Amino acid sequence: MGCYPSKQVKTPGYEEPTVLAAETPFTVSEVEALYELFKKLSSSIIDDGLIHKEEFQLALFKNRNKRNLFADRIFDLFDVKRNGVIEFGEFVRSLGIFHPNAPVEDKIAFAFRLYDLRHTGFIEREELKEMVLALLHESDLILSDDVIEQIVDKTFSDADTKGDGKIDQEEWKAFVLKHPSLIKNMTLPYLKDITIVFPSFVLSSEVEDSEI
Amino acid sequence: CNLNAFDIISFSSGFDLSGLFEEK
């Protein structure tokens, strides 16, 4: 413990890897590797140690101006404090949900919040239609309004088992358990190899920095 | 029509977070 100085400059929102590792599926060395990744992402446009939405978009799309409904929603959910930026702790805890070993319940709950566009506590019909339209627009696909209505109707007839016109968390969970493919986006295989992709040199660099 | 709306949505590029892990 006494080997490493505690006063080196860290970015705002930095949290100790041991704390984050205890709360997530990541090991301490994986959290350290994620810090290397975080530093890259958070300095790509504005070098302030925080991931801004433009930096997130730049990483995802190689284009800081490309907007996408779902990328926006994911950014907003990562931004737990809702202050317009993603801090390191938020980044690690949120990515933890995408870890292959994260509990399925966490993935199901995250996907629900992702689709609850208006934060009503339900996935509503209009929201679902809006998301389908966004995907079609993004993909340059054209479906008639009738077909879109049919798709949304069919989904609701399967998922809205209480028949009240909206999907609550309980219905969502039952629906996903019947159709596990619905949360395939919630697992990122990369996270198992994060120390290979982003080897951490935290210990050696910290000691060197502090001794200079 | 047996398409599930959520499966359709999952094709969005906004869900592909792999860009975060590509070498910068």
Short mmCIF file of C-alpha atoms in Angstrom, two decimals:
data_model
loop_
_atom_site.label_atom_id
_atom_site.label_comp_id
_atom_site.label_asym_id
_atom_site.label_seq_id
_atom_site.Cartn_x
_atom_site.Cartn_y
_atom_site.Cartn_z
CA MET A 1 0.00 0.00 0.00
CA GLY A 2 2.75 2.46 0.95
CA CYS A 3 4.52 1.92 -2.34
CA TYR A 4 2.26 4.14 -4.39
CA PRO A 5 1.81 7.81 -3.82
CA SER A 6 -1.79 8.95 -3.53
CA LYS A 7 -1.37 12.52 -4.65
CA GLN A 8 -0.83 12.13 -8.38
CA VAL A 9 -3.24 14.09 -10.51
CA LYS A 10 -6.33 12.13 -11.46
CA THR A 11 -9.22 13.24 -13.52
CA PRO A 12 -12.44 14.46 -11.92
CA GLY A 13 -14.66 11.48 -11.20
CA TYR A 14 -11.70 9.12 -10.94
CA GLU A 15 -12.35 6.22 -8.58
CA GLU A 16 -9.94 3.65 -7.27
CA PRO A 17 -9.78 0.45 -9.33
CA THR A 18 -10.19 -1.66 -6.19
CA VAL A 19 -13.52 0.04 -5.44
CA LEU A 20 -14.79 -0.36 -9.01
CA ALA A 21 -13.58 -3.95 -9.26
CA ALA A 22 -15.52 -4.80 -6.11
CA GLU A 23 -18.75 -3.47 -7.63
CA THR A 24 -18.40 -4.83 -11.17
CA PRO A 25 -17.43 -8.06 -12.96
CA PHE A 26 -13.99 -6.54 -13.74
CA THR A 27 -10.75 -7.40 -11.96
CA VAL A 28 -8.51 -4.62 -10.66
CA SER A 29 -6.15 -4.99 -13.63
CA GLU A 30 -9.09 -4.87 -16.03
CA VAL A 31 -10.30 -1.64 -14.41
CA GLU A 32 -6.79 -0.26 -14.80
CA ALA A 33 -6.86 -1.24 -18.48
CA LEU A 34 -10.24 0.46 -18.82
CA TYR A 35 -8.63 3.59 -17.39
CA GLU A 36 -6.17 3.53 -20.28
CA LEU A 37 -9.09 3.29 -22.69
CA PHE A 38 -10.99 5.98 -20.80
CA LYS A 39 -8.05 8.39 -21.00
CA LYS A 40 -7.92 7.96 -24.77
CA LEU A 41 -11.64 8.44 -25.24
CA SER A 42 -11.89 11.37 -22.85
CA SER A 43 -9.11 13.34 -24.49
CA SER A 44 -10.04 12.83 -28.12
CA ILE A 45 -11.65 16.27 -28.49
CA ILE A 46 -11.57 18.03 -25.12
CA ASP A 47 -8.69 16.98 -22.90
CA ASP A 48 -10.50 17.21 -19.57
CA GLY A 49 -10.68 13.58 -18.49
CA LEU A 50 -14.41 13.34 -19.10
CA ILE A 51 -16.18 11.74 -22.05
CA HIS A 52 -18.37 14.26 -23.81
CA LYS A 53 -21.13 13.17 -26.15
CA GLU A 54 -19.14 14.24 -29.20
CA GLU A 55 -16.22 12.09 -28.05
CA PHE A 56 -18.55 9.14 -27.58
CA GLN A 57 -19.97 9.65 -31.08
CA LEU A 58 -16.49 10.04 -32.53
CA ALA A 59 -15.40 6.73 -31.02
CA LEU A 60 -18.51 4.88 -32.18
CA PHE A 61 -18.94 6.35 -35.62
CA LYS A 62 -15.56 7.97 -36.44
CA ASN A 63 -17.64 11.10 -36.79
CA ARG A 64 -18.35 13.54 -33.98
CA ASN A 65 -21.49 14.85 -35.63
CA LYS A 66 -23.29 11.61 -36.43
CA ARG A 67 -26.39 11.38 -34.28
CA ASN A 68 -28.16 8.17 -33.49
CA LEU A 69 -31.12 7.70 -31.17
CA PHE A 70 -29.74 4.58 -29.52
CA ALA A 71 -26.19 5.86 -29.12
CA ASP A 72 -27.71 8.97 -27.50
CA ARG A 73 -29.72 6.80 -25.13
CA ILE A 74 -26.70 4.70 -24.20
CA PHE A 75 -24.69 7.86 -23.52
CA ASP A 76 -27.49 9.22 -21.34
CA LEU A 77 -27.65 6.00 -19.33
CA PHE A 78 -23.87 5.95 -18.86
CA ASP A 79 -24.14 9.57 -17.66
CA VAL A 80 -25.67 8.51 -14.35
CA LYS A 81 -25.26 11.96 -12.75
CA ARG A 82 -26.91 13.51 -15.79
CA ASN A 83 -24.36 16.27 -16.01
CA GLY A 84 -23.68 15.83 -19.72
CA VAL A 85 -20.41 13.89 -19.41
CA ILE A 86 -19.34 10.37 -18.55
CA GLU A 87 -16.92 10.14 -15.62
CA PHE A 88 -14.54 7.23 -15.13
CA GLY A 89 -16.62 5.54 -12.43
CA GLU A 90 -19.77 5.86 -14.51
CA PHE A 91 -17.91 4.43 -17.50
CA VAL A 92 -16.70 1.35 -15.66
CA ARG A 93 -19.95 0.63 -13.82
CA SER A 94 -21.99 0.99 -17.02
CA LEU A 95 -19.62 -1.11 -19.12
CA GLY A 96 -19.76 -3.70 -16.36
CA ILE A 97 -23.36 -4.38 -17.35
CA PHE A 98 -22.09 -5.28 -20.84
CA HIS A 99 -19.55 -7.75 -19.45
CA PRO A 100 -20.20 -11.36 -20.51
CA ASN A 101 -20.29 -12.35 -16.84
CA ALA A 102 -22.67 -9.62 -15.66
CA PRO A 103 -26.02 -10.80 -14.26
CA VAL A 104 -28.69 -11.22 -16.93
CA GLU A 105 -31.11 -9.29 -14.69
CA ASP A 106 -28.85 -6.23 -14.92
CA LYS A 107 -28.77 -6.49 -18.71
CA ILE A 108 -32.55 -6.82 -18.90
CA ALA A 109 -33.02 -3.80 -16.63
CA PHE A 110 -30.55 -1.69 -18.59
CA ALA A 111 -32.26 -2.53 -21.89
CA PHE A 112 -35.61 -1.57 -20.36
CA ARG A 113 -34.31 1.86 -19.36
CA LEU A 114 -32.79 2.22 -22.81
CA TYR A 115 -36.16 1.71 -24.46
CA ASP A 116 -38.12 3.76 -21.93
CA LEU A 117 -37.39 6.86 -23.98
CA ARG A 118 -39.54 9.24 -21.96
CA HIS A 119 -38.66 7.88 -18.53
CA THR A 120 -42.25 6.94 -17.73
CA GLY A 121 -41.33 3.56 -16.24
CA PHE A 122 -42.92 1.80 -19.21
CA ILE A 123 -42.09 1.03 -22.81
CA GLU A 124 -45.00 2.60 -24.60
CA ARG A 125 -46.38 1.94 -28.02
CA GLU A 126 -45.42 5.32 -29.42
CA GLU A 127 -41.88 4.91 -28.11
CA LEU A 128 -41.53 1.54 -29.77
CA LYS A 129 -42.82 2.92 -33.05
CA GLU A 130 -40.45 5.87 -32.77
CA MET A 131 -37.52 3.47 -32.30
CA VAL A 132 -38.54 1.34 -35.28
CA LEU A 133 -38.84 4.47 -37.41
CA ALA A 134 -35.40 5.64 -36.24
CA LEU A 135 -33.86 2.33 -37.25
CA LEU A 136 -35.57 2.35 -40.63
CA HIS A 137 -34.43 5.92 -41.25
CA GLU A 138 -30.85 5.05 -40.27
CA SER A 139 -30.88 2.04 -42.58
CA ASP A 140 -32.53 3.83 -45.49
CA LEU A 141 -35.26 1.21 -45.38
CA ILE A 142 -38.78 2.06 -46.29
CA LEU A 143 -41.75 0.23 -44.85
CA SER A 144 -45.30 1.40 -45.17
CA ASP A 145 -46.96 2.80 -42.08
CA ASP A 146 -49.35 -0.18 -42.16
CA VAL A 147 -46.50 -2.65 -41.94
CA ILE A 148 -44.82 -0.72 -39.13
CA GLU A 149 -48.13 -0.65 -37.24
CA GLN A 150 -48.47 -4.41 -37.72
CA ILE A 151 -44.97 -5.05 -36.38
CA VAL A 152 -45.59 -2.87 -33.33
CA ASP A 153 -49.02 -4.42 -32.78
CA LYS A 154 -47.62 -7.93 -32.96
CA THR A 155 -44.83 -7.10 -30.52
CA PHE A 156 -47.28 -5.56 -28.09
CA SER A 157 -49.67 -8.47 -28.36
CA ASP A 158 -46.77 -10.75 -27.34
CA ALA A 159 -45.13 -8.57 -24.71
CA ASP A 160 -47.97 -6.58 -23.15
CA THR A 161 -49.51 -9.55 -21.39
CA LYS A 162 -51.57 -7.35 -19.07
CA GLY A 163 -53.08 -5.66 -22.10
CA ASP A 164 -52.86 -2.12 -20.75
CA GLY A 165 -51.09 -0.71 -23.79
CA LYS A 166 -47.65 -0.45 -22.24
CA ILE A 167 -44.85 -2.81 -21.30
CA ASP A 168 -43.79 -2.71 -17.66
CA GLN A 169 -40.57 -4.12 -16.22
CA GLU A 170 -42.15 -7.41 -15.24
CA GLU A 171 -43.61 -7.96 -18.72
CA TRP A 172 -40.30 -6.93 -20.27
CA LYS A 173 -38.37 -9.44 -18.19
CA ALA A 174 -40.75 -12.27 -19.12
CA PHE A 175 -40.59 -11.26 -22.78
CA VAL A 176 -36.77 -11.23 -22.83
CA LEU A 177 -36.56 -14.58 -21.10
CA LYS A 178 -38.72 -15.96 -23.92
CA HIS A 179 -36.63 -14.14 -26.55
CA PRO A 180 -33.04 -13.96 -25.26
CA SER A 181 -31.81 -12.52 -28.56
CA LEU A 182 -33.38 -9.22 -27.47
CA ILE A 183 -30.47 -8.55 -25.13
CA LYS A 184 -27.65 -9.76 -27.36
CA ASN A 185 -26.56 -6.14 -27.68
CA MET A 186 -26.05 -6.05 -23.96
CA THR A 187 -22.95 -8.25 -24.06
CA LEU A 188 -19.61 -7.04 -25.40
CA PRO A 189 -17.13 -9.91 -25.86
CA TYR A 190 -14.30 -7.32 -26.06
CA LEU A 191 -14.61 -6.78 -22.33
CA LYS A 192 -13.13 -10.20 -21.64
CA ASP A 193 -9.93 -9.23 -23.43
CA ILE A 194 -9.66 -5.68 -22.26
CA THR A 195 -6.23 -6.14 -20.67
CA ILE A 196 -4.88 -7.43 -23.98
CA VAL A 197 -6.37 -4.63 -26.04
CA PHE A 198 -5.44 -1.96 -23.52
CA PRO A 199 -2.53 -3.20 -21.44
CA SER A 200 -2.24 -1.24 -18.25
CA PHE A 201 1.02 0.40 -17.28
CA VAL A 202 -0.53 2.15 -14.33
CA LEU A 203 1.83 0.97 -11.65
CA SER A 204 5.10 1.68 -13.43
CA SER A 205 3.96 5.01 -14.87
CA GLU A 206 2.61 6.25 -11.54
CA VAL A 207 5.83 5.47 -9.74
CA GLU A 208 7.91 7.10 -12.44
CA ASP A 209 5.74 10.19 -12.49
CA SER A 210 5.89 10.63 -8.77
CA GLU A 211 9.61 10.17 -8.51
CA ILE A 212 10.56 12.70 -11.13
CA CYS B 1 -46.07 -10.38 -39.97
CA ASN B 2 -43.90 -12.13 -37.38
CA LEU B 3 -41.15 -9.57 -37.08
CA ASN B 4 -40.41 -8.53 -33.54
CA ALA B 5 -39.97 -4.76 -33.26
CA PHE B 6 -37.18 -5.09 -30.69
CA ASP B 7 -35.21 -7.41 -32.95
CA ILE B 8 -35.51 -4.86 -35.74
CA ILE B 9 -34.28 -2.10 -33.45
CA SER B 10 -31.26 -4.15 -32.45
CA PHE B 11 -29.78 -3.66 -35.91
CA SER B 12 -29.08 -0.02 -35.15
CA SER B 13 -25.45 1.03 -35.38
CA GLY B 14 -26.01 2.88 -32.13
CA PHE B 15 -25.83 -0.42 -30.28
CA ASP B 16 -22.47 -1.32 -31.69
CA LEU B 17 -20.09 -0.18 -28.97
CA SER B 18 -17.11 -1.96 -30.57
CA GLY B 19 -15.82 1.42 -31.77
CA LEU B 20 -14.96 2.24 -28.18
CA PHE B 21 -12.39 -0.54 -28.14
CA GLU B 22 -10.70 0.10 -31.45
CA GLU B 23 -7.18 1.41 -31.23
CA LYS B 24 -7.27 5.17 -31.14
#
